[in-house]
Structure formats: structure tokens, C-alpha cells
Coordinates of C-alpha atoms in Angstrom, one line a residue:
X1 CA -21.0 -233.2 54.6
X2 CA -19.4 -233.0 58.2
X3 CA -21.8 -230.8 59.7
X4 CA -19.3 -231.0 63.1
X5 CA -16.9 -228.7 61.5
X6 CA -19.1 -226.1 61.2
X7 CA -18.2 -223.5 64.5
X8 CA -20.7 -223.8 67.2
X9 CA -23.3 -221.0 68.0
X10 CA -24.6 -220.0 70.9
X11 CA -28.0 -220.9 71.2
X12 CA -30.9 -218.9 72.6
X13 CA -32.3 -218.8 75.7
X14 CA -36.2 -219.7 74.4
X15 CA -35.1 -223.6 73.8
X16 CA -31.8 -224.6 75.3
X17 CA -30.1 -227.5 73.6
X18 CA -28.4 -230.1 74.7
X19 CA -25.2 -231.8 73.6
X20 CA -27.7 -234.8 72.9
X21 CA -30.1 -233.4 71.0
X22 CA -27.8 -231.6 69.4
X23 CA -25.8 -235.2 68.1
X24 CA -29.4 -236.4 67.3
X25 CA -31.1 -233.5 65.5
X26 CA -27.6 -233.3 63.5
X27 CA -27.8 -236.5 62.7
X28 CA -31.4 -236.2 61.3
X29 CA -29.8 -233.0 59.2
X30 CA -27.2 -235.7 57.4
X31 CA -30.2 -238.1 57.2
X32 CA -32.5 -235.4 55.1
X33 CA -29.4 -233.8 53.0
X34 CA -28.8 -237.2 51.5
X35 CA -32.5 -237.7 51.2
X36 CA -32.4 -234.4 49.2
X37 CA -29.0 -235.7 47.5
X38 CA -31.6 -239.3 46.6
X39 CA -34.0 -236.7 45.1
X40 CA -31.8 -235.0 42.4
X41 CA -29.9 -238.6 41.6
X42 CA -33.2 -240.5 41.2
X43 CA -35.1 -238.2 39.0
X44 CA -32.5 -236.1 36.9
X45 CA -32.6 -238.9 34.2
X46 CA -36.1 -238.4 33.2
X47 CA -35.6 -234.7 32.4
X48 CA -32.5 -235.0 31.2
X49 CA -32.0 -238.4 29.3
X50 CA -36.0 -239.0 29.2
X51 CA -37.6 -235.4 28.0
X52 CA -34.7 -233.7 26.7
X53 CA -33.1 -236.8 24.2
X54 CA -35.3 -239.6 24.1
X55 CA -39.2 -239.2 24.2
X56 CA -38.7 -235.9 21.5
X57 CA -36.8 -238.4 19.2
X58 CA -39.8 -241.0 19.7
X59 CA -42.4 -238.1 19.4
X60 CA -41.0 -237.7 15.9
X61 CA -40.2 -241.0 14.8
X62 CA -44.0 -241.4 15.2
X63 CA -45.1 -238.7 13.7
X64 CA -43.0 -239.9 11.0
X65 CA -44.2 -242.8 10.5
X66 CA -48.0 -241.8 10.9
X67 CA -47.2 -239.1 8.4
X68 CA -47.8 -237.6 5.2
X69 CA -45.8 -235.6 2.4
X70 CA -46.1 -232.0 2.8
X71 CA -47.0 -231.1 -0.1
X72 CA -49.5 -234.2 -0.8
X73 CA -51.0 -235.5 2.2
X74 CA -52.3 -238.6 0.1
X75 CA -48.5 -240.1 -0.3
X76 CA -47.3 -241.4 3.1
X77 CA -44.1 -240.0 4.3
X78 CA -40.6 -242.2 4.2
X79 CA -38.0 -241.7 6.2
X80 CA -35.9 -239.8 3.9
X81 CA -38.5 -237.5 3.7
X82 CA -36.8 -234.0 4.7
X83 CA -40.5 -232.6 5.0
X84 CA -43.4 -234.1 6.3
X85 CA -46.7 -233.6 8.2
X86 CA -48.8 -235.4 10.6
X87 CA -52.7 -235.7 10.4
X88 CA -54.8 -234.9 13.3
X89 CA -58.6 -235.8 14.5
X90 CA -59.1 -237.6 11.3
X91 CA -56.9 -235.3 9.2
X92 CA -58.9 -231.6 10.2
X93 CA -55.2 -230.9 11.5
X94 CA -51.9 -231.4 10.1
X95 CA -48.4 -230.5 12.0
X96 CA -44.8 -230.8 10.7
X97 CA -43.5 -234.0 12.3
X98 CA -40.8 -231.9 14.1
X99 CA -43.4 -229.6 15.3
X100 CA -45.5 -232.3 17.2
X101 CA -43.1 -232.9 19.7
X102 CA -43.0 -229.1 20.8
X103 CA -46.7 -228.8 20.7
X104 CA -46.6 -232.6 23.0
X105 CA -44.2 -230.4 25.3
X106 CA -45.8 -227.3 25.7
X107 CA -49.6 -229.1 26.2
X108 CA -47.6 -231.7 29.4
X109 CA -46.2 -228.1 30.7
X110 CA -49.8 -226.8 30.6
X111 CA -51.3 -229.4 33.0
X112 CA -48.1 -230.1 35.0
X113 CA -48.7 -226.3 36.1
X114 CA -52.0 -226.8 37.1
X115 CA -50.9 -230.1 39.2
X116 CA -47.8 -228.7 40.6
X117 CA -49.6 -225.6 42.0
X118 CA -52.2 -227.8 43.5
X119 CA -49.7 -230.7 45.0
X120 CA -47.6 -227.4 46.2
X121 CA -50.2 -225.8 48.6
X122 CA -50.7 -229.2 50.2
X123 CA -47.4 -230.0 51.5
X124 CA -47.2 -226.3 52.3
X125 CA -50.3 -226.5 54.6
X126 CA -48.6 -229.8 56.2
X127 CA -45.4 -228.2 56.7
X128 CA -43.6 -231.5 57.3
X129 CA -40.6 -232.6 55.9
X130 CA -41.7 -236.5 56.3
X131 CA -44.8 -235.6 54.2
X132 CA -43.0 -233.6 51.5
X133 CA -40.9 -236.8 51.6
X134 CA -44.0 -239.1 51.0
X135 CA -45.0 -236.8 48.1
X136 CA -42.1 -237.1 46.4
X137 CA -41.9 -241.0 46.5
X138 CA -45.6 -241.5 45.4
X139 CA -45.1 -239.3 42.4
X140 CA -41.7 -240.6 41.9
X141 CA -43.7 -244.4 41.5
X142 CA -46.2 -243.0 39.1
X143 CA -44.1 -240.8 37.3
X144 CA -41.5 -243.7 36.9
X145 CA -44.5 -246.0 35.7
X146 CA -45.6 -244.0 33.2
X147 CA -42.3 -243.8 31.8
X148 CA -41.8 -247.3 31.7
X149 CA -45.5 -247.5 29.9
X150 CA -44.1 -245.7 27.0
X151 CA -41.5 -248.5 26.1
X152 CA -44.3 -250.7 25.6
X153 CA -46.4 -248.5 22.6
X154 CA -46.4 -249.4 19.3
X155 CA -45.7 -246.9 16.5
X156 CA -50.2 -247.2 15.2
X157 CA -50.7 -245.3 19.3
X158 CA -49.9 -241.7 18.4
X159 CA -52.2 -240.7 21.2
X160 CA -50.8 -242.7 24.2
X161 CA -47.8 -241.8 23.5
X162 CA -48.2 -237.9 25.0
X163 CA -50.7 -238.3 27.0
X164 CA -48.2 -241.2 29.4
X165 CA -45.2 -238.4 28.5
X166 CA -47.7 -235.8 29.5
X167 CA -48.9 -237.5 32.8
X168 CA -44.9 -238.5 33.8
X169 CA -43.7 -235.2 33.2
X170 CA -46.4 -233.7 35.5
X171 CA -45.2 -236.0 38.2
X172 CA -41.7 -234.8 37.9
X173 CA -42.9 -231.0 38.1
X174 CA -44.6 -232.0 41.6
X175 CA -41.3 -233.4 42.8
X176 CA -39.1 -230.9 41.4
X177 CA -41.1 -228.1 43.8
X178 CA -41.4 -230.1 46.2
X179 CA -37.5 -231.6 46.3
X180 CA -36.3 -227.5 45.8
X181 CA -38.8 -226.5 49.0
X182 CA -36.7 -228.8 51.3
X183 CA -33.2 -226.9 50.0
X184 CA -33.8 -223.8 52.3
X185 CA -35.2 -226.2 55.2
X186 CA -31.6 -227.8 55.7
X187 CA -30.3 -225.0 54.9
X188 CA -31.6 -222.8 57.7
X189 CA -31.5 -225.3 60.1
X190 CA -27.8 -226.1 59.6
X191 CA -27.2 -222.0 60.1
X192 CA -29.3 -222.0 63.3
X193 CA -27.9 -225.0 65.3
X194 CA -24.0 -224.4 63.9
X195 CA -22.9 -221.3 62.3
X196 CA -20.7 -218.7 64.2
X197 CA -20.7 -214.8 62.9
X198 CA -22.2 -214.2 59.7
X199 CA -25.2 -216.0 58.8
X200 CA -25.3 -214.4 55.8
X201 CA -21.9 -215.3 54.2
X202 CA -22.7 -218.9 55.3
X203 CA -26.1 -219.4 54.2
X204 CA -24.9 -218.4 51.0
X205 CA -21.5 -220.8 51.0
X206 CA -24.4 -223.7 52.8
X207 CA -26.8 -223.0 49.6
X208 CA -24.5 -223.0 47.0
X209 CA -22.5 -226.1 48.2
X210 CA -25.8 -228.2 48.7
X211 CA -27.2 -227.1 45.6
X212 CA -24.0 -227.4 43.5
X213 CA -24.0 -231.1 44.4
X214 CA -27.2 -231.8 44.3
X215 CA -27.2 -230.9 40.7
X216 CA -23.8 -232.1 40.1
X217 CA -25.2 -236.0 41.9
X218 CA -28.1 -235.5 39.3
X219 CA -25.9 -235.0 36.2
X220 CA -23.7 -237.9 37.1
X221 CA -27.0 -240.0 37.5
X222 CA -28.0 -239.0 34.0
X223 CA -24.5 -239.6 32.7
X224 CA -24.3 -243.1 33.7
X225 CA -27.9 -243.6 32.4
X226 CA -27.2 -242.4 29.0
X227 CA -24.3 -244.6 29.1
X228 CA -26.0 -247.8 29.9
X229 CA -28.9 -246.7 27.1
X230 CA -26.2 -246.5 24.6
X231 CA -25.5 -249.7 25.6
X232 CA -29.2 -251.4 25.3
X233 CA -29.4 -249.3 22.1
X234 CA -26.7 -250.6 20.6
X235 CA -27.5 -254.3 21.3
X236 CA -31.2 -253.6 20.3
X237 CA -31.7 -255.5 17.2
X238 CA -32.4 -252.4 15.1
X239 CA -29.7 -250.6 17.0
X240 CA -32.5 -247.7 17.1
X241 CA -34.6 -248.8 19.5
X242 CA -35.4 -245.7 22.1
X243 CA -37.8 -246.9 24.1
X244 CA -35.4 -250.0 25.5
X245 CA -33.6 -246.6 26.7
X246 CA -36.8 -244.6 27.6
X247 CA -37.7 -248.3 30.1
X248 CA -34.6 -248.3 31.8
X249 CA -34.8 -244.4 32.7
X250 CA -38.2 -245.2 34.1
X251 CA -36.5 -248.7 36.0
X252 CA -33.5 -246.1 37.6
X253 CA -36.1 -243.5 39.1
X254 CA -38.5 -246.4 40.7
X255 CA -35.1 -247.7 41.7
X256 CA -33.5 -244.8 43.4
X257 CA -36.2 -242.8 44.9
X258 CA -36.6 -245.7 47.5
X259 CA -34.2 -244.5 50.4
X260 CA -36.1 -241.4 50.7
X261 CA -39.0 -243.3 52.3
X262 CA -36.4 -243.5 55.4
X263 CA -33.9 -241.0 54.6
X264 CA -36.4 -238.0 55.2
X265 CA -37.5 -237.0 58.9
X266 CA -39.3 -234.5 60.8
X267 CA -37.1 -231.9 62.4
X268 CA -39.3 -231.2 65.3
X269 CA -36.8 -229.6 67.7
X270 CA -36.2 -227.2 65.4
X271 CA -39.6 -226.1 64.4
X272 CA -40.0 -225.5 68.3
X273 CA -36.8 -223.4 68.1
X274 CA -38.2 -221.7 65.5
X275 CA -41.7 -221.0 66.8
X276 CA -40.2 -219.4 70.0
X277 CA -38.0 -217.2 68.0
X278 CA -40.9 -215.9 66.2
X279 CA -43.7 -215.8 68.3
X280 CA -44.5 -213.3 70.7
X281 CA -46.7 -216.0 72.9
X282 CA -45.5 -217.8 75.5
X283 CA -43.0 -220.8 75.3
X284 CA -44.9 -223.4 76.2
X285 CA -47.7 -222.2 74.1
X286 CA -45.0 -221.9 71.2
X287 CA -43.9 -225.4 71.8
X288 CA -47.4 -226.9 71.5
X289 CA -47.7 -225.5 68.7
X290 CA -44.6 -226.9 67.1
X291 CA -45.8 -230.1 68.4
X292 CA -49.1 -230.5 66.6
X293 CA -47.6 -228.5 63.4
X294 CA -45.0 -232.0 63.2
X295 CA -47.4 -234.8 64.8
X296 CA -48.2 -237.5 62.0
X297 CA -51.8 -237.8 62.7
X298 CA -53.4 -236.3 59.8
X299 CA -57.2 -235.7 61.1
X300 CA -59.3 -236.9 58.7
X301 CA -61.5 -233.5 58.6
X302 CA -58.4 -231.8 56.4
X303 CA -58.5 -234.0 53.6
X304 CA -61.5 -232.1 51.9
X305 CA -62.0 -229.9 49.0
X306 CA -60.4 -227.2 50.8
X307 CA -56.7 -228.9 50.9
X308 CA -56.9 -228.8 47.2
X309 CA -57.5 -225.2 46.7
X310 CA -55.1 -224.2 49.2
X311 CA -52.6 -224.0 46.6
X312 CA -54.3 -221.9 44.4
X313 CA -55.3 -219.8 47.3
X314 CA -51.5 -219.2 48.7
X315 CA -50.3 -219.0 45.1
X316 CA -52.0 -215.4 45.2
X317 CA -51.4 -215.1 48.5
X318 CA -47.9 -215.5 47.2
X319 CA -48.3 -213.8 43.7
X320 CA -49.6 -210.7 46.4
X321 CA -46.5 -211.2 48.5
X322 CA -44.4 -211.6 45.4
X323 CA -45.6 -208.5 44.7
X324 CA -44.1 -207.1 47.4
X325 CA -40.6 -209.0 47.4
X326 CA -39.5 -206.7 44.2
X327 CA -36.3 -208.5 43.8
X328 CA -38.3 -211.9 43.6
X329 CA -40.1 -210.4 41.1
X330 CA -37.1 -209.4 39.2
X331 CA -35.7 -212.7 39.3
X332 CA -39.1 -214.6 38.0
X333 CA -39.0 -212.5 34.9
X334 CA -35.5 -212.9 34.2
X335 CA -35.6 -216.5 35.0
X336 CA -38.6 -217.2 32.7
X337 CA -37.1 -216.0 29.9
X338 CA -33.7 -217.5 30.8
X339 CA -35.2 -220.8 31.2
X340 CA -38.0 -220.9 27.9
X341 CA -34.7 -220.3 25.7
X342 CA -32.6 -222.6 27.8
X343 CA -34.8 -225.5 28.0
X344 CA -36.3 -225.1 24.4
X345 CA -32.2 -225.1 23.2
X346 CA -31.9 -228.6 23.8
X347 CA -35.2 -229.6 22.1
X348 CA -34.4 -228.0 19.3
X349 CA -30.8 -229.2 19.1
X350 CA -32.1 -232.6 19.2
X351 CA -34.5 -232.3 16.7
X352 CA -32.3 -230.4 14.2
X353 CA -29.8 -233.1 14.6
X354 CA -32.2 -235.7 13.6
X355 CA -33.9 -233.7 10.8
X356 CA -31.2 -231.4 9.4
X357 CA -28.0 -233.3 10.2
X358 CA -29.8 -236.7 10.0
X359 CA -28.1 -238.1 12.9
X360 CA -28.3 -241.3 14.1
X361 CA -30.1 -242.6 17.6
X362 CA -26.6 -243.1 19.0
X363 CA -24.7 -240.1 17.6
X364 CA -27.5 -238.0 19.5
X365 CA -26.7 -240.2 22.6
X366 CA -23.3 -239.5 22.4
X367 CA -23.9 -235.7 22.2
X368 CA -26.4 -236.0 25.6
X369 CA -23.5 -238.3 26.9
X370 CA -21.2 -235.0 26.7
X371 CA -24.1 -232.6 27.5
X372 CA -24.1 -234.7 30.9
X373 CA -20.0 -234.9 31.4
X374 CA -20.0 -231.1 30.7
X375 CA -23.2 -229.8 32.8
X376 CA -22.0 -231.8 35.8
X377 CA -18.8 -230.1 35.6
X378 CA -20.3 -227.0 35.5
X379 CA -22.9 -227.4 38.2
X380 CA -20.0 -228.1 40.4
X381 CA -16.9 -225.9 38.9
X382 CA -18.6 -223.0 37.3
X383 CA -19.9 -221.3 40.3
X384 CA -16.8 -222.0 42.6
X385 CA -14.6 -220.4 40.0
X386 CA -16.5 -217.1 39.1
X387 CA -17.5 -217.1 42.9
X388 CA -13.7 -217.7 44.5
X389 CA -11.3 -216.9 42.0
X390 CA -13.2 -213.8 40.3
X391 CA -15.3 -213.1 43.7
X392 CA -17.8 -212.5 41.4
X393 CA -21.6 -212.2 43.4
X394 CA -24.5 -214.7 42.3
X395 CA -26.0 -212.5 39.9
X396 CA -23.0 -211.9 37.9
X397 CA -22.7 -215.4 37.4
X398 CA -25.6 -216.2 36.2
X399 CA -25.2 -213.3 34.0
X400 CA -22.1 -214.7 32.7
X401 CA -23.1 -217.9 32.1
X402 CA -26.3 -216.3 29.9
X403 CA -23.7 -214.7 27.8
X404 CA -22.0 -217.8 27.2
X405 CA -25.2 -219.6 26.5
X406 CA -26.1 -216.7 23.8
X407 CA -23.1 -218.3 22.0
X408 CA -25.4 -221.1 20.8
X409 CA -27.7 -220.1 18.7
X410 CA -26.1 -217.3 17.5
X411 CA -24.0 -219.8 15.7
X412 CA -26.6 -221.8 14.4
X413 CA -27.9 -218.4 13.1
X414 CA -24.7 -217.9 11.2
X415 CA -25.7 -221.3 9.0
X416 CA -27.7 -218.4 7.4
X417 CA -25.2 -216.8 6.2
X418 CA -22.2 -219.1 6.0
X419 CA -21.9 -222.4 3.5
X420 CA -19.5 -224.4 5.7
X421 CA -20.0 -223.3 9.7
X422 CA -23.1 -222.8 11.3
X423 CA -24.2 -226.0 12.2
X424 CA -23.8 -227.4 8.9
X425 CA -21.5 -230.4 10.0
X426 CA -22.3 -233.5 12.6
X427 CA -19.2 -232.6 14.5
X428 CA -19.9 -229.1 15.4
X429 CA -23.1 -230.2 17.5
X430 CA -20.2 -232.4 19.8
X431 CA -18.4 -228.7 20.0
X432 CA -21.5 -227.3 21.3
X433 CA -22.7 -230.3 23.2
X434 CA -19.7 -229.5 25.3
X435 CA -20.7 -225.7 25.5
X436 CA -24.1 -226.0 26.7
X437 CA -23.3 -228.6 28.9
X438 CA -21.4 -226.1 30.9
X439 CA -23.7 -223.3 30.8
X440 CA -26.5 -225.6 31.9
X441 CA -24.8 -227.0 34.5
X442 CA -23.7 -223.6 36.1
X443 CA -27.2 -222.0 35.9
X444 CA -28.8 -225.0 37.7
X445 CA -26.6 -224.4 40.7
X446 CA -26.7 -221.1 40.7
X447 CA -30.4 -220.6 40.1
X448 CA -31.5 -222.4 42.4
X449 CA -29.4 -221.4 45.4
X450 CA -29.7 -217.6 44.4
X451 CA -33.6 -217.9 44.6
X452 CA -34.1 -220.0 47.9
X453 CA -32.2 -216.7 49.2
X454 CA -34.7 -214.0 48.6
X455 CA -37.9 -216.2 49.6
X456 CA -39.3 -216.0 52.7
X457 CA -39.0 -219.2 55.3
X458 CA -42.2 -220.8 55.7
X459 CA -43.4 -220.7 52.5
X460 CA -40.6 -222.4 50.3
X461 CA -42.8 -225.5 48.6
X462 CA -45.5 -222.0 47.6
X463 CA -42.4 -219.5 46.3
X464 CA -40.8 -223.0 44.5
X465 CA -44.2 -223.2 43.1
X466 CA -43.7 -220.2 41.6
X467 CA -40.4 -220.8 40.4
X468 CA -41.6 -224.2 38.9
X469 CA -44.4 -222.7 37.2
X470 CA -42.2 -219.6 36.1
X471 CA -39.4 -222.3 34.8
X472 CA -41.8 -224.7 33.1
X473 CA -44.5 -222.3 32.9
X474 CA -42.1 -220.7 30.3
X475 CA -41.9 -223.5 28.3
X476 CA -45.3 -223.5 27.4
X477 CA -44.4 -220.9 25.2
X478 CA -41.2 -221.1 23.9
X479 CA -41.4 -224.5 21.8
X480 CA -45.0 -223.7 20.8
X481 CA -43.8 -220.5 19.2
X482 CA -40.9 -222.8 17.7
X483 CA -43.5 -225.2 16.6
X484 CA -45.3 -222.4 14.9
X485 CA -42.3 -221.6 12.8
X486 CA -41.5 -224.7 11.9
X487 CA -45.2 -225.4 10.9
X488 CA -44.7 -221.6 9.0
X489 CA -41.2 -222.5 7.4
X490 CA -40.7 -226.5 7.2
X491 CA -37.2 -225.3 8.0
X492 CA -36.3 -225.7 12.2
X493 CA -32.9 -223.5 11.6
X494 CA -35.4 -219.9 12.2
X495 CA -36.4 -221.3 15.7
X496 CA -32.3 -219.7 16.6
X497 CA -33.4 -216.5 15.7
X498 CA -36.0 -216.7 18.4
X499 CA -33.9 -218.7 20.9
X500 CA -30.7 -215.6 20.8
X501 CA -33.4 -212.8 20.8
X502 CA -34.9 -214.2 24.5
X503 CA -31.1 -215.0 26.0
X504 CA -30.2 -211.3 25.4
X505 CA -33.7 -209.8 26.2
X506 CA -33.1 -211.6 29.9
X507 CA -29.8 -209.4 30.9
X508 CA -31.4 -205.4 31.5
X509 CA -34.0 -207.9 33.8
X510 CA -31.3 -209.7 35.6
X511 CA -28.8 -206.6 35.9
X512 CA -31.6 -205.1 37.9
X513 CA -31.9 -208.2 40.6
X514 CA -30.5 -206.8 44.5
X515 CA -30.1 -210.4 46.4
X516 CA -29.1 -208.6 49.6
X517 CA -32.1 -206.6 49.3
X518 CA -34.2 -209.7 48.3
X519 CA -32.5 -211.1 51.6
X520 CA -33.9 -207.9 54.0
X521 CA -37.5 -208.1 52.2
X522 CA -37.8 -211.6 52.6
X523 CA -37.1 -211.5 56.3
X524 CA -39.1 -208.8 57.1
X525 CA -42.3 -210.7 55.4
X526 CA -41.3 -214.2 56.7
X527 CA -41.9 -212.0 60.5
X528 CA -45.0 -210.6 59.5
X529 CA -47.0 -214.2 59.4
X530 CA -44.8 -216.5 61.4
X531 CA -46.4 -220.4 60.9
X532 CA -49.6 -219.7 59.5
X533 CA -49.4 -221.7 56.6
X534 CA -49.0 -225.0 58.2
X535 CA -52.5 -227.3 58.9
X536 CA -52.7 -228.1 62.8
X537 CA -53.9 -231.1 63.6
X538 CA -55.5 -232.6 67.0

């Protein structure tokens, strides 16, 4: 991004700039942006090649293996099987084999909420964009290791296998708040040193741009991944070998993450900027301040029990706040419900291929393959489209999008009705491979730039928290309540029923969301406690 061609503003008279420090802090912008653009290429894989193809697929190959008719539980279950159940804690528990993953996903959401809202309120008391960076490298490393751990089970350790799923997918949680705090950062201080005339209009075109290739950098990283599994699959000697697949996802995100550990810097002359803007002390005073907020010695007397419940504290500091910021509060709802159906589409998908349509290991890598081709399309085309050529605001476009999604399972529900459409063919889940590729694609763009403009500044990591735990939080219900029908009906085709009724119960929320008033709360809280969520140091 040429950050130069952005018209020059004049700056105020608190902190004067100089042509210098303007070259240098501009060149530590472009330094963090591709930091940020490192972020969404290293980790996108694991969610979207990892979680969303691979480890459900495992999951139930397990389960499969280590289960038992459904109708006798003393006749092991073969992989014809169309129905089968798996025993749990010596057999006091049995669980359809399609159900298991689910109930795996809801459980790692459960304590990937409880980690991410602790790991939040930490960086948020640091308030340092070096120390957000260090966060996401170490949980990138133990996140990636995990990952790589599973490749190495064997089918008799039905255990390990989600509780090493469990522990990576809490790590990606923590990096996903963490990465999506630092999008307003740049953001905001691209606006302040550069724009001319309204802020507004081009924090909006700033967001939308960063974010729409950030998630379109993230879909092409989980394209070429799911290319190069296909290949290892294919050459595995059972040509169904996912966890050869699930190793090399875990390799590219150990790989990748790496540059942030330089990329990502402290942008102290514009804290200082910031601080004299909003304070009503003295400048010097101000500057001090920014000083110790941004110095790297961490005092040994913060790192106590305190730090750890910091999180919890500002997330109802925050929940309070939130309470106050009505259209942030709008848009949680919505989103929760938009992304429980959204996310638990795909999980289903891939487990009524496998089940129903009995598709193979690399027919389902082929239908992630277009997912991926389709999503990054639409992270990147989508919004420019409905944005430029309909001037159509943020809202309406993720209102669009929704509609199209809705198209999914309403056609899986008409399998119900209909012998010969309605998911009944292996070629129709390549039709709507392509359509929710593009409907994915355009929501992660437009979600995330659309909430990082009605937060207040200061507290991103906390309000991302929120999101995170309203976006995953969500899917602690929606594939247990999918696992419970399956478990009710042996027959995954009911879960569309549920999966349509939450897509349309989101629009009334999402019709009522205001950004521009979102914009005005936001600003008047961010004024109201200027810097007092960061930890000082001595």
C-alpha cells in the first residue's frame, strides 16, 4: 500500500512533525500492515483447511472406527455402515459418529472463550503493538504444534485427538482477537498522519481495503494449502490419509508467522500524538505518559494474578460500555447468529458429503479447493461491487450477502421434498461450494471492517474480544444443537432446517444496525476514558 499517495494533513500544534519522522513513522505503518497482512496468510489454513475440512473428517473417521451399530452396540461398525454410534467413558455414553465432531467443536469453542477473554485483557493492559505482536507468534508456535501433534495419533487415541484440536483451536481464537485489535490501530494512524477532508469517508475506504486483503491474502494461503494437501493425499499410500494434510497445515503456520517477530513495531510518536489530543494535562506530562505506556520494560510487579483477570474485568467493563454503544450491541446479536449458521454450514456440508453423499477424502478437497478460489474472490470483489457500483452502505451488504447465504440450506431442505435435487447428487455440493465460497468471503471483509468502526479506540483487543467470543461463542451452540439432532434422527439432512431458520432470524437484527451512529457513540466513549486501559510501567 503506498501510504505517500494519501493527501497530506495538517498536523496539530500539540506534537509537530517533521518531514523525518514523518518518512520513519510511515515506514513503521508499512512495516505493521504487512505484519498484519503475515497474520491472516499464516493462520487462515488452520481454520479453513484444518477445522473446517480436515480434523471433522478425522473426528469421524475415528469415531467410525471406534464405533458400534446403532441399533446393536455389540457389532462393531464397518465403514459402509450408513448409521453408527460411538461409546463413551466405558460405553455410559454413546453419540452418532457424525455427531462427535460437533460436540469436539462446540467443547474447543467453550474453552477457547475462556482463554481468549483472558489473553485479550492482557495485551489490552499493555497497549503495545510489539507485545500484541509477541502474543500472536507464541500462540501461533503452540497452536501450529498442536496441529502437527495430531498427524501423529493413531485411530485406538479417541481422546487425544480433541483435546490437541481443542488446545490448537484455542490458540487460533487468541490470535484471531488479537490480529483483528491491531486493524483499527493502522487504521487510525494512517488517517491521522495522512488523510485530507473527511476522515470518515476514508477511514471507511482504509478499513475496508486493509481488511478486504487481509482476508483475501488469507484465502489464497488456504487455497494453495489445500492444493499442496491434495497433493500429499493423493500420493499417500491409502490416498486417504488426512493427517499428512492436517501436518503440513500445522508446518505452513509455524512457517509463516515468523516475520511478524520483526515486522511488528511500537508506534510511539503516535501514541504521544494521541495522548495530547486527548488529554487535558500538559504536553509534556502527556508525552511522558506516552513514553512509559510504549517502553519495553515490563516491571516484574505486573505479572501477577491481577494481569489475568484484567480481562474478565474489562470484558464487563466493556459488556457495561457495550451496553451503552446500542449499535454495537445490534451488531453482536446479528453477528452471532450470522456467524453460528455460517460457520456450522460448512461443518455440516462436510459431514453430509462424507456420510450421505459418501464422498471421498479428495472429492471433499476439491470442494474446499473451490470454497477457497470462491471466498477469496469474494473477500476481495464482493464488497467493492455492492459498495462502488450499487453504492450500497456496509450494512446492506452484509445484508445481501446473508440473503444469498440463505440459499444454501434452503436447498438442502428441498431434498425433503424433491427425489432428484436437493443435495441428492455429488456434483451439486461443487455448485454450492462455489456459492458459499462467495458469501463467506464477502462477510469476512465486510464484518470485520464494519465492526472496527463503531468500537471505541483504546480498547480494540477488549471490543474484538467481544466479537471473538460473540463469533465463536456462537458456535458453541449451533453444532451442539445439530449434534442433538443428528443423535435424535441418525439423519444430518434436519440440521438445514435449523441452519435457514437462524440466516433469516438475523435480518430484522441487522436492518436495525446505524454505523454512523455507532461512529458518534463510539467517539464520544473513546473521550470519556482516554488511555486508561494501558499498564504503565517505571
Amino acid at each position: 500500500m503506498d501510504y505517500g499517495s494519501i493527501p497530506q494533513q495538517e498536523e496539530p500544534e500539540h506534537i509537530p512533525m517533521t518531514e523525518q519522522q514523518r518518512t520513519s513513522y510511515t515506514q513503521l505503518l508499512r512495516n505493521n500492515v504487512k505484519g498484519w497482512y503475515f497474520y491472516c496468510f499464516s493462520s487462515e489454513p488452520f481454520i479453513v483447511s484444518a477445522v473446517s475440512t480436515y480434523i471433522p473428517l478425522l473426528l469421524e473417521q475415528y469415531a467410525r472406527i471406534n464405533g458400534v451399530k446403532v441399533n446393536n452396540h455389540s457389532k462393531p461398525c464397518k465403514s459402509s455402515d450408513d448409521q453408527c454410534v460411538l461409546p463413551l467413558f466405558n460405553g455410559r455414553l454413546h453419540v452418532d459418529t457424525s455427531s462427535f465432531p460437533l460436540y469436539t467443536f462446540s467443547l474447543s469453542v467453550l474453552v477457547q472463550t475462556f482463554i481468549v477473554v483472558t489473553v485479550s485483557g492482557i495485551v489490552d493492559r499493555w497497549n503495545s503493538v510489539k507485545i500484541k505482536g509477541n502474543i500472536l507468534v507464541l500462540f501461533s508456535i503452540i497452536g501450529s504444534i498442536s496441529t502437527m501433534l495430531v498427524s501423529q495419533l493413531n485411530v485406538t487415541q479417541i481422546y487425544a485427538l480433541p483435546i490437541l484440536y481443542i488446545i490448537a483451536n484455542s490458540c487460533f481464537g487468541v490470535i484471531n482477537v488479537v490480529g483483528n485489535s491491531l486493524l483499527p490501530t493502522f487504521v487510525n494512524g494512517i488517517i491521522h498522519v495522512k488523510v485530507d477532508g473527511e476522515e470518515t469517508l476514508a477511514q471507511e475506504k482504509l478499513t475496508n481495503l486493509i481488511s478486504g486483503r487481509g482476508a483475501s491474502l488469507g484465502y489464497l494461503s488456504a487455497l494453495i494449502v489445500q492444493i499442496m494437501s491434495m497433493f500429499l493425499i493423493n500420493n499417500s499410500k491409502s490416498k486417504q490419509d488426512i493427517q499428512v494434510a492436517i501436518a503440513f497445515v500445522g508446518i505452513w503456520w509455524i512457517l509463516w508467522q515468523l516475520p511478524m517477530i520483526w515486522l511488528f513495531q511500537d508506534l510511539l510518536f503516535m501514541q504521544q500524538r494521541n495522548v495530547a489530543i486527548t488529554t487535558t494535562t500538559a504536553t509534556t506530562s502527556a508525552t511522558t505518559n506516552a513514553q512509559s505506556l510504549y517502553t519495553n520494560r515490563i516491571s516484574r510487579r505486573h505479572i501477577n494474578w491481577k494481569l489475568f483477570t484484567y480481562g474478565w474485568i474489562s470484558l464487563w467493563d466493556s459488556l457495561k460500555h457495550a451496553r451503552l454503544l446500542k449499535d454495537v450491541m445490534i451488531f453482536l446479536l446479528s453477528w452471532f447468529i450470522i456467524s453460528d449458521s455460517t460457520t456450522t454450514i460448512n461443518s455440516t456440508a462436510i459431514l453430509f458429503s462424507k456420510t450421505e453423499l459418501h464422498m471421498s477424502t479428495l472429492n471433499l478437497v476439491t470442494i474446499s479447493i473451490l470454497t477457497m478460489i470462491n471466498a477469496m474472490i469474494g473477500a476481495f470483489v464482493i464488497p467493492q461491487i455492492l459498495s462502488k457500483r450499487l453504492n450500497l452502505l456496509p450494512k446492506r451488504i452484509m445484508i445481501c450477502i446473508i440473503c444469498w447465504t440463505c440459499v444454501i440450506p434452503f436447498y438442502g431442505i428441498l431434498g425433503f421434498i424433491f427425489k432428484d435435487i436437493g443435495l441428492k447428487h455429488k456434483f451439486e455440493m461443487y455448485i454450492l461450494a462455489v456459492w458459499y465460497g462467495l458469501s463467506l468471503g464477502g462477510l469476512a471483509a465486510v464484518s470485520r471492517s464494519v465492526f472496527s468502526l463503531i468500537i471505541p479506540r483504546g480498547k480494540e483487543s477488549t471490543f474484538f474480544s467481544l466479537f471473538s467470543i460473540t463469533d465463536k461463542g456462537s458456535s458453541i451452540l449451533g453444532p451442539f444443537l445439530i449434534g442433538l439432532i443428528t443423535d435424535k434422527t441418525h439423519n444430518i439432512r434436519y440440521a438445514f432446517y435449523l441452519l435457514f431458520f437462524l440466516l433469516v432470524l438475523s435480518l430484522p437484527f441487522l436492518e436495525m444496525l446505524d454505523v454512523d451512529r455507532g461512529k458518534k457513540e463510539a467517539e464520544e466513549l473513546s473521550l470519556l476514558e482516554p488511555g486508561d486501559n494501558a499498564i504503565r510501567v517505571d
